[in-house]
């Protein structure tokens, strides 16, 4: 069983005094169902799992009155399990397929006899069919593919080793050379394998990359099937955008150019398609900002953006053929560093941090900007040897130094505190960035 950070989150939720229903959002196959199932079976006397896609007949329990007594009576009559007060967790999986169940959460939570977890991969798709959202009765949390730390756990690397690396990060001091080399090797594997649980299990079980790639392609095909099944009239546009991600990230500036998909098109035409992929958890948007000012969201331009895949391993399998061997050998400079930049974007997104970049007429290009307390954190990703050459970072400091709290350059090299105030970190330390910036989903 893969060790996941979400398990601690679930235990904390169970122990909370004023317990709401917990809604777990995330893309398909990131491990939502598995982790809830394991949690329910080990922390509750009774665990009742209802999947509205696999068990469509259960929807009938929500067709009449939505008071808690009627619903529980209907579910119990269907022989789903033992409903014991204070000892039962009820799991509504793929709840987007039963909008009335989402509406009923308010009444079920008010009833107070049982605990409820909801989950779904395409929760934003059926939002118009939900007559009333359970505002104030539902706590939301996002679940993602394994982050790099979880990947290290899967490889059998101890927490003691990770803590040693963390000490170097906190103290801004070099990591032991042998340990640095081992961490970089693991990171190269992570770039290619990614963090989808089924893929990680396949890779760690036999180190057979052919089987790993086969599993990745299976997941990609399931995403394409979802697009065909659920994207409705937007499915052609969604497919165009989805298939274009590798090519767009292969460019030097990484910005997603809609004109490359269709000459003369407008951002408005593809707006719903982009939103569909974001709602499905497949992609992360990184929006352009026009000024180095806090709050960054005040200056965002939503028509200018980069589009990152939620899993870098899937990105490699999707359209960057032949790069896997280069990355495994340590050559992270391939494809203009798009793979490594995607991995850093995903690392930040897994902490629920909004993604922003800055581009001032191509004179000053900054990869990632993060609101960091009373200032801005700038993160640059450098895949080559010239990692200490960062004209854009220097220009930013000259123009807005009082507003910039910290400047970090991520590369394949060890920790170093630069004379110019820039902190140089090995790219695997992206897993430690911005922990205090993490915020719950509202």
Short mmCIF file of C-alpha atoms in Angstrom, two decimals:
data_model
loop_
_atom_site.label_atom_id
_atom_site.label_comp_id
_atom_site.label_asym_id
_atom_site.label_seq_id
_atom_site.Cartn_x
_atom_site.Cartn_y
_atom_site.Cartn_z
CA UNK A 1 0.00 0.00 0.00
CA UNK A 2 1.34 3.43 -0.97
CA UNK A 3 1.75 5.87 1.88
CA UNK A 4 -0.30 9.00 1.17
CA UNK A 5 -0.44 12.31 3.02
CA UNK A 6 -4.20 12.35 2.51
CA UNK A 7 -4.58 9.66 5.17
CA UNK A 8 -3.43 12.07 7.91
CA UNK A 9 -5.87 14.62 6.53
CA UNK A 10 -8.71 12.11 6.83
CA UNK A 11 -7.77 11.18 10.40
CA UNK A 12 -7.74 14.87 11.40
CA UNK A 13 -11.16 15.30 9.80
CA UNK A 14 -12.57 12.32 11.74
CA UNK A 15 -11.27 13.76 15.01
CA UNK A 16 -12.62 17.27 14.41
CA UNK A 17 -15.26 18.44 16.87
CA UNK A 18 -17.64 20.03 14.38
CA UNK A 19 -17.55 17.52 11.58
CA UNK A 20 -18.90 18.48 8.16
CA UNK A 21 -19.15 16.22 5.16
CA UNK A 22 -15.76 15.95 3.45
CA UNK A 23 -15.66 16.44 -0.31
CA UNK A 24 -12.50 15.09 -1.98
CA UNK A 25 -11.88 16.53 -5.44
CA UNK A 26 -9.31 15.38 -7.97
CA UNK A 27 -8.63 13.83 -11.35
CA UNK A 28 -9.46 10.22 -12.08
CA UNK A 29 -7.07 7.58 -10.80
CA UNK A 30 -5.16 9.77 -8.32
CA UNK A 31 -6.17 7.39 -5.50
CA UNK A 32 -9.29 9.01 -4.01
CA UNK A 33 -11.43 5.88 -3.80
CA UNK A 34 -8.60 3.67 -2.55
CA UNK A 35 -7.54 5.96 0.29
CA UNK A 36 -11.14 6.51 1.50
CA UNK A 37 -11.83 2.77 1.35
CA UNK A 38 -8.72 1.95 3.41
CA UNK A 39 -9.49 4.76 5.87
CA UNK A 40 -13.12 3.72 6.27
CA UNK A 41 -12.34 0.07 6.87
CA UNK A 42 -9.63 0.76 9.46
CA UNK A 43 -11.18 3.69 11.36
CA UNK A 44 -14.88 2.80 11.46
CA UNK A 45 -16.86 -0.21 12.62
CA UNK A 46 -19.09 0.07 9.53
CA UNK A 47 -18.08 1.37 6.10
CA UNK A 48 -20.70 1.83 3.36
CA UNK A 49 -19.42 2.62 -0.12
CA UNK A 50 -21.79 3.84 -2.84
CA UNK A 51 -20.51 4.49 -6.36
CA UNK A 52 -23.18 6.30 -8.35
CA UNK A 53 -21.62 5.33 -11.68
CA UNK A 54 -21.32 1.62 -10.89
CA UNK A 55 -24.58 1.49 -8.89
CA UNK A 56 -26.98 3.83 -10.74
CA UNK A 57 -29.99 2.18 -9.12
CA UNK A 58 -29.00 3.77 -5.78
CA UNK A 59 -29.93 7.17 -7.22
CA UNK A 60 -33.57 6.19 -6.62
CA UNK A 61 -33.00 6.69 -2.89
CA UNK A 62 -32.70 10.44 -3.60
CA UNK A 63 -35.63 10.84 -5.98
CA UNK A 64 -38.24 11.63 -3.34
CA UNK A 65 -38.05 13.65 -0.14
CA UNK A 66 -34.53 14.59 0.85
CA UNK A 67 -34.96 14.48 4.60
CA UNK A 68 -32.29 12.36 6.30
CA UNK A 69 -34.68 9.79 7.77
CA UNK A 70 -36.21 8.97 4.37
CA UNK A 71 -32.85 8.77 2.61
CA UNK A 72 -31.26 6.50 5.22
CA UNK A 73 -34.36 4.31 5.24
CA UNK A 74 -34.17 4.00 1.44
CA UNK A 75 -30.46 3.17 1.50
CA UNK A 76 -30.90 0.64 4.27
CA UNK A 77 -33.71 -1.04 2.34
CA UNK A 78 -31.30 -1.57 -0.53
CA UNK A 79 -29.13 -3.78 1.69
CA UNK A 80 -26.01 -1.63 1.42
CA UNK A 81 -24.74 -2.42 4.92
CA UNK A 82 -25.20 -1.77 8.61
CA UNK A 83 -26.21 1.79 9.55
CA UNK A 84 -25.12 2.13 13.19
CA UNK A 85 -25.27 5.53 14.88
CA UNK A 86 -21.84 7.02 15.55
CA UNK A 87 -20.02 4.03 14.10
CA UNK A 88 -20.60 4.36 10.37
CA UNK A 89 -18.87 6.15 7.49
CA UNK A 90 -20.93 6.56 4.31
CA UNK A 91 -18.89 7.17 1.16
CA UNK A 92 -20.61 8.69 -1.87
CA UNK A 93 -18.21 8.07 -4.76
CA UNK A 94 -18.61 9.75 -8.19
CA UNK A 95 -21.22 11.97 -6.59
CA UNK A 96 -21.35 14.18 -9.69
CA UNK A 97 -23.51 11.42 -11.24
CA UNK A 98 -26.20 12.00 -8.61
CA UNK A 99 -26.69 15.78 -8.11
CA UNK A 100 -29.58 15.18 -5.68
CA UNK A 101 -27.21 13.35 -3.32
CA UNK A 102 -25.00 16.44 -3.28
CA UNK A 103 -28.03 18.56 -2.39
CA UNK A 104 -29.04 16.10 0.35
CA UNK A 105 -25.68 16.39 2.16
CA UNK A 106 -26.98 19.37 4.14
CA UNK A 107 -29.82 17.34 5.65
CA UNK A 108 -27.66 14.27 6.25
CA UNK A 109 -25.03 16.29 8.13
CA UNK A 110 -27.71 18.05 10.18
CA UNK A 111 -29.06 14.62 11.14
CA UNK A 112 -25.69 13.89 12.77
CA UNK A 113 -25.89 10.10 13.07
CA UNK A 114 -23.26 9.20 10.49
CA UNK A 115 -20.11 10.58 8.89
CA UNK A 116 -20.01 11.36 5.17
CA UNK A 117 -17.27 11.57 2.56
CA UNK A 118 -18.02 12.56 -1.02
CA UNK A 119 -15.72 12.17 -3.98
CA UNK A 120 -15.80 12.78 -7.69
CA UNK A 121 -13.51 13.31 -10.65
CA UNK A 122 -15.78 15.52 -12.72
CA UNK A 123 -17.56 17.51 -10.04
CA UNK A 124 -17.67 20.70 -12.07
CA UNK A 125 -19.38 19.08 -15.04
CA UNK A 126 -22.86 18.65 -13.56
CA UNK A 127 -22.87 21.82 -11.47
CA UNK A 128 -26.00 23.18 -13.19
CA UNK A 129 -27.98 20.12 -12.09
CA UNK A 130 -27.31 20.62 -8.37
CA UNK A 131 -30.38 22.47 -7.10
CA UNK A 132 -28.75 23.60 -3.86
CA UNK A 133 -25.15 23.26 -2.73
CA UNK A 134 -24.54 22.24 0.92
CA UNK A 135 -22.82 25.51 1.82
CA UNK A 136 -21.72 25.42 5.45
CA UNK A 137 -22.14 21.65 5.67
CA UNK A 138 -19.28 20.56 3.45
CA UNK A 139 -15.51 20.83 3.74
CA UNK A 140 -13.55 20.54 0.50
CA UNK A 141 -10.07 19.18 -0.08
CA UNK A 142 -8.10 18.45 -3.25
CA UNK A 143 -6.23 15.21 -3.89
CA UNK A 144 -3.43 14.97 -6.42
CA UNK A 145 -1.01 12.41 -7.84
CA UNK A 146 1.87 11.47 -5.52
CA UNK A 147 4.23 14.37 -4.87
CA UNK A 148 7.97 13.75 -4.89
CA UNK A 149 8.13 13.05 -1.16
CA UNK A 150 5.40 10.39 -1.48
CA UNK A 151 7.30 8.97 -4.46
CA UNK A 152 10.40 8.66 -2.29
CA UNK A 153 8.36 6.79 0.33
CA UNK A 154 7.16 4.42 -2.40
CA UNK A 155 10.78 3.75 -3.34
CA UNK A 156 11.58 2.82 0.24
CA UNK A 157 13.57 5.96 1.07
CA UNK A 158 13.20 6.65 4.77
CA UNK A 159 11.81 9.78 6.39
CA UNK A 160 15.15 10.16 8.15
CA UNK A 161 16.86 10.64 4.79
CA UNK A 162 14.22 13.14 3.66
CA UNK A 163 14.59 15.03 6.95
CA UNK A 164 18.34 15.26 6.38
CA UNK A 165 17.70 16.87 3.01
CA UNK A 166 15.16 19.17 4.63
CA UNK A 167 17.82 20.33 7.11
CA UNK A 168 19.98 21.43 4.19
CA UNK A 169 17.02 23.31 2.73
CA UNK A 170 16.23 25.06 6.01
CA UNK A 171 19.87 25.91 6.72
CA UNK A 172 20.70 26.82 3.10
CA UNK A 173 23.70 24.51 3.16
CA UNK A 174 24.84 21.88 0.63
CA UNK A 175 23.48 18.36 0.76
CA UNK A 176 26.04 15.57 1.23
CA UNK A 177 27.36 14.79 -2.27
CA UNK A 178 26.36 11.12 -2.24
CA UNK A 179 22.87 11.96 -0.95
CA UNK A 180 22.48 14.75 -3.52
CA UNK A 181 23.33 12.32 -6.33
CA UNK A 182 20.83 9.76 -5.05
CA UNK A 183 18.10 12.37 -4.75
CA UNK A 184 18.75 13.62 -8.28
CA UNK A 185 18.57 10.06 -9.61
CA UNK A 186 15.22 9.56 -7.87
CA UNK A 187 14.02 12.88 -9.25
CA UNK A 188 14.92 11.85 -12.81
CA UNK A 189 12.80 8.75 -12.29
CA UNK A 190 9.96 10.85 -10.92
CA UNK A 191 9.99 13.07 -14.00
CA UNK A 192 9.39 10.01 -16.19
CA UNK A 193 7.19 7.90 -13.91
CA UNK A 194 5.13 10.68 -12.34
CA UNK A 195 2.79 10.19 -9.41
CA UNK A 196 -0.27 8.29 -10.60
CA UNK A 197 -0.62 5.51 -7.98
CA UNK A 198 -1.11 2.64 -10.44
CA UNK A 199 1.92 3.78 -12.44
CA UNK A 200 4.12 4.13 -9.35
CA UNK A 201 3.09 0.67 -8.15
CA UNK A 202 3.95 -0.82 -11.54
CA UNK A 203 7.34 0.89 -11.63
CA UNK A 204 8.39 0.08 -8.07
CA UNK A 205 7.23 -3.53 -8.38
CA UNK A 206 9.49 -4.49 -11.27
CA UNK A 207 11.37 -1.45 -12.66
CA UNK A 208 9.98 -2.46 -16.06
CA UNK A 209 9.56 0.81 -17.89
CA UNK A 210 7.68 -0.82 -20.76
CA UNK A 211 4.94 -1.84 -18.30
CA UNK A 212 5.07 1.62 -16.73
CA UNK A 213 4.52 3.28 -20.10
CA UNK A 214 1.71 0.87 -20.89
CA UNK A 215 -0.06 1.87 -17.68
CA UNK A 216 0.44 5.58 -18.42
CA UNK A 217 -1.06 5.22 -21.89
CA UNK A 218 -4.02 3.37 -20.39
CA UNK A 219 -4.72 6.33 -18.09
CA UNK A 220 -4.34 8.82 -20.95
CA UNK A 221 -6.84 6.82 -22.99
CA UNK A 222 -9.28 6.86 -20.08
CA UNK A 223 -8.97 10.67 -19.98
CA UNK A 224 -9.71 10.85 -23.70
CA UNK A 225 -12.73 8.61 -23.13
CA UNK A 226 -13.95 11.00 -20.41
CA UNK A 227 -13.60 13.92 -22.82
CA UNK A 228 -15.71 12.11 -25.42
CA UNK A 229 -18.29 11.07 -22.82
CA UNK A 230 -18.63 14.16 -20.66
CA UNK A 231 -17.34 17.23 -22.52
CA UNK A 232 -20.49 17.50 -24.65
CA UNK A 233 -20.37 20.10 -27.39
CA UNK A 234 -16.92 21.19 -26.21
CA UNK A 235 -15.30 17.78 -26.73
CA UNK A 236 -13.56 18.63 -30.02
CA UNK A 237 -12.02 21.79 -28.54
CA UNK A 238 -11.05 19.98 -25.33
CA UNK A 239 -9.32 17.25 -27.32
CA UNK A 240 -7.43 19.85 -29.34
CA UNK A 241 -6.15 21.56 -26.22
CA UNK A 242 -5.38 18.32 -24.40
CA UNK A 243 -3.36 16.89 -27.28
CA UNK A 244 -1.49 20.18 -27.80
CA UNK A 245 -0.08 20.48 -24.27
CA UNK A 246 3.24 18.65 -24.94
CA UNK A 247 3.94 20.73 -28.07
CA UNK A 248 3.11 23.99 -26.30
CA UNK A 249 5.43 23.18 -23.39
CA UNK A 250 8.17 22.30 -25.86
CA UNK A 251 8.47 25.98 -26.79
CA UNK A 252 10.92 28.37 -25.20
CA UNK A 253 8.36 30.62 -23.48
CA UNK A 254 5.85 27.76 -22.71
CA UNK A 255 2.80 30.03 -23.16
CA UNK A 256 -0.25 28.29 -24.60
CA UNK A 257 -0.98 29.90 -27.99
CA UNK A 258 -4.49 29.18 -29.23
CA UNK A 259 -3.57 30.38 -32.74
CA UNK A 260 -1.35 27.30 -33.01
CA UNK A 261 -4.50 25.19 -32.73
CA UNK A 262 -6.73 27.27 -34.97
CA UNK A 263 -5.80 30.38 -36.91
CA UNK A 264 -7.86 33.45 -36.10
CA UNK A 265 -9.56 31.89 -33.09
CA UNK A 266 -10.39 33.73 -29.86
CA UNK A 267 -9.75 32.97 -26.22
CA UNK A 268 -13.50 33.11 -25.61
CA UNK A 269 -14.10 30.18 -27.98
CA UNK A 270 -11.76 27.93 -26.00
CA UNK A 271 -12.63 29.29 -22.56
CA UNK A 272 -15.06 26.49 -21.65
CA UNK A 273 -12.72 23.84 -23.02
CA UNK A 274 -9.88 25.07 -20.82
CA UNK A 275 -12.21 25.25 -17.83
CA UNK A 276 -13.38 21.67 -18.47
CA UNK A 277 -9.84 20.30 -18.19
CA UNK A 278 -9.19 22.32 -15.04
CA UNK A 279 -12.46 21.15 -13.45
CA UNK A 280 -11.54 17.57 -14.32
CA UNK A 281 -8.22 18.05 -12.53
CA UNK A 282 -6.21 17.18 -15.64
CA UNK A 283 -4.45 20.52 -16.07
CA UNK A 284 -3.23 23.51 -14.07
CA UNK A 285 -3.53 27.07 -15.34
CA UNK A 286 -0.64 29.45 -14.75
CA UNK A 287 -1.84 32.98 -15.45
CA UNK A 288 0.19 35.95 -16.55
CA UNK A 289 0.43 38.95 -14.20
CA UNK A 290 1.11 42.46 -15.46
CA UNK A 291 2.83 43.87 -12.37
CA UNK A 292 5.05 42.71 -9.51
CA UNK A 293 2.50 43.76 -6.93
CA UNK A 294 0.66 41.95 -4.18
CA UNK A 295 -1.91 40.49 -4.31
CA UNK A 296 -0.82 38.88 -7.59
CA UNK A 297 -4.42 37.98 -8.48
CA UNK A 298 -5.26 41.70 -8.78
CA UNK A 299 -3.03 41.94 -11.86
CA UNK A 300 -3.67 38.62 -13.56
CA UNK A 301 -4.56 38.39 -17.26
CA UNK A 302 -6.63 35.28 -17.70
CA UNK A 303 -6.37 35.35 -21.50
CA UNK A 304 -2.59 34.79 -21.25
CA UNK A 305 -1.61 31.54 -19.61
CA UNK A 306 0.53 28.44 -19.55
CA UNK A 307 -1.16 25.07 -19.35
CA UNK A 308 0.56 22.34 -17.34
CA UNK A 309 -0.35 18.66 -17.04
CA UNK A 310 -1.29 17.51 -13.54
CA UNK A 311 1.20 14.64 -13.83
CA UNK A 312 4.60 14.98 -15.47
CA UNK A 313 4.91 11.25 -16.13
CA UNK A 314 1.70 11.35 -18.17
CA UNK A 315 3.05 14.41 -20.00
CA UNK A 316 6.13 12.42 -21.05
CA UNK A 317 3.98 9.52 -22.22
CA UNK A 318 1.47 11.78 -23.94
CA UNK A 319 3.56 13.32 -26.65
CA UNK A 320 7.20 13.72 -25.75
CA UNK A 321 8.36 10.43 -27.26
CA UNK A 322 11.93 9.37 -26.69
CA UNK A 323 12.58 11.84 -23.88
CA UNK A 324 12.33 9.25 -21.13
CA UNK A 325 15.79 7.80 -21.70
CA UNK A 326 17.29 11.30 -21.83
CA UNK A 327 15.64 12.28 -18.56
CA UNK A 328 16.59 9.03 -16.81
CA UNK A 329 20.21 9.64 -17.79
CA UNK A 330 20.07 13.09 -16.15
CA UNK A 331 19.61 15.31 -19.19
CA UNK A 332 16.86 17.62 -17.93
CA UNK A 333 17.72 20.23 -20.58
CA UNK A 334 15.74 18.42 -23.27
CA UNK A 335 12.61 20.09 -24.71
CA UNK A 336 13.69 23.52 -23.43
CA UNK A 337 13.26 22.34 -19.84
CA UNK A 338 9.49 21.99 -20.26
CA UNK A 339 9.33 18.73 -18.30
CA UNK A 340 11.13 20.14 -15.26
CA UNK A 341 9.08 23.34 -15.35
CA UNK A 342 5.88 21.26 -15.47
CA UNK A 343 7.08 19.26 -12.48
CA UNK A 344 7.70 22.41 -10.42
CA UNK A 345 4.29 23.78 -11.42
CA UNK A 346 2.65 20.55 -10.27
CA UNK A 347 4.60 20.65 -7.00
CA UNK A 348 3.22 24.11 -6.22
CA UNK A 349 -0.29 23.21 -7.36
CA UNK A 350 -0.32 20.18 -5.03
CA UNK A 351 -0.10 22.69 -2.18
CA UNK A 352 -3.18 24.48 -3.57
CA UNK A 353 -1.07 27.50 -4.49
CA UNK A 354 -2.31 29.60 -7.46
CA UNK A 355 0.19 29.64 -10.32
CA UNK A 356 1.38 32.90 -11.87
CA UNK A 357 4.16 33.90 -14.25
CA UNK A 358 5.47 37.27 -15.41
CA UNK A 359 6.38 38.29 -18.95
CA UNK A 360 7.20 41.89 -19.77
CA UNK A 361 7.50 42.12 -23.54
CA UNK A 362 9.91 39.18 -23.48
CA UNK A 363 12.48 41.37 -21.68
CA UNK A 364 11.69 39.99 -18.26
CA UNK A 365 10.36 36.42 -18.08
CA UNK A 366 9.84 34.91 -14.64
CA UNK A 367 8.69 31.31 -14.36
CA UNK A 368 6.66 31.36 -11.12
CA UNK A 369 5.48 34.04 -8.72
CA UNK A 370 3.92 33.26 -5.34
CA UNK A 371 2.34 35.50 -2.72
CA UNK A 372 4.63 35.02 0.29
CA UNK A 373 3.40 36.91 3.34
CA UNK A 374 4.33 40.56 2.89
CA UNK A 375 6.26 40.02 -0.35
CA UNK A 376 6.61 38.03 -3.54
CA UNK A 377 8.55 34.80 -3.95
CA UNK A 378 10.06 34.39 -7.43
CA UNK A 379 11.02 30.91 -8.57
CA UNK A 380 13.14 30.33 -11.67
CA UNK A 381 13.70 26.86 -13.13
CA UNK A 382 17.06 26.37 -14.86
CA UNK A 383 17.77 23.06 -16.56
CA UNK A 384 21.25 23.82 -17.94
CA UNK A 385 24.75 24.68 -16.76
CA UNK A 386 24.23 28.44 -16.94
CA UNK A 387 21.92 28.41 -13.95
CA UNK A 388 23.61 31.46 -12.41
CA UNK A 389 22.79 33.58 -15.42
CA UNK A 390 19.33 35.00 -14.74
CA UNK A 391 18.94 38.44 -16.32
CA UNK A 392 15.17 38.52 -15.78
CA UNK A 393 15.55 37.78 -12.09
CA UNK A 394 18.14 40.54 -11.80
CA UNK A 395 15.94 43.03 -13.67
CA UNK A 396 13.03 42.20 -11.39
CA UNK A 397 15.17 42.92 -8.35
CA UNK A 398 16.28 46.27 -9.80
CA UNK A 399 12.74 47.33 -10.60
CA UNK A 400 10.78 45.97 -7.63
CA UNK A 401 13.28 44.82 -5.01
CA UNK A 402 11.27 46.19 -2.09
CA UNK A 403 8.30 44.03 -3.07
CA UNK A 404 10.29 40.83 -3.59
CA UNK A 405 10.77 38.74 -0.48
CA UNK A 406 12.87 35.92 -1.87
CA UNK A 407 14.47 34.78 -5.16
CA UNK A 408 15.05 31.09 -5.75
CA UNK A 409 16.71 29.32 -8.67
CA UNK A 410 16.06 25.60 -9.03
CA UNK A 411 18.60 23.55 -10.98
CA UNK A 412 20.39 20.20 -10.93
CA UNK A 413 23.14 21.64 -8.75
CA UNK A 414 23.55 21.65 -4.97
CA UNK A 415 22.45 24.24 -2.43
CA UNK A 416 24.24 27.58 -2.46
CA UNK A 417 23.58 31.06 -1.10
CA UNK A 418 24.58 33.51 -3.84
CA UNK A 419 26.38 36.75 -3.12
CA UNK A 420 23.55 38.57 -4.88
CA UNK A 421 20.94 37.25 -2.44
CA UNK A 422 19.64 34.59 -4.80
CA UNK A 423 19.22 31.15 -3.25
CA UNK A 424 20.24 28.24 -5.48
CA UNK A 425 18.52 24.94 -4.71
CA UNK A 426 18.54 21.50 -6.33
CA UNK A 427 15.30 21.02 -8.20
CA UNK A 428 14.11 18.16 -5.99
CA UNK A 429 13.80 20.68 -3.14
CA UNK A 430 10.71 22.06 -4.85
CA UNK A 431 8.90 19.63 -2.54
CA UNK A 432 9.78 21.88 0.41
CA UNK A 433 8.78 25.21 -1.11
CA UNK A 434 5.83 27.20 0.18
CA UNK A 435 4.55 24.89 2.92
CA UNK A 436 3.42 27.88 4.95
CA UNK A 437 1.59 29.24 1.89
CA UNK A 438 -0.68 26.18 1.75
CA UNK A 439 -4.31 27.08 2.15
CA UNK A 440 -7.46 24.98 2.36
CA UNK A 441 -9.89 24.96 -0.57
CA UNK A 442 -12.82 27.19 0.11
#
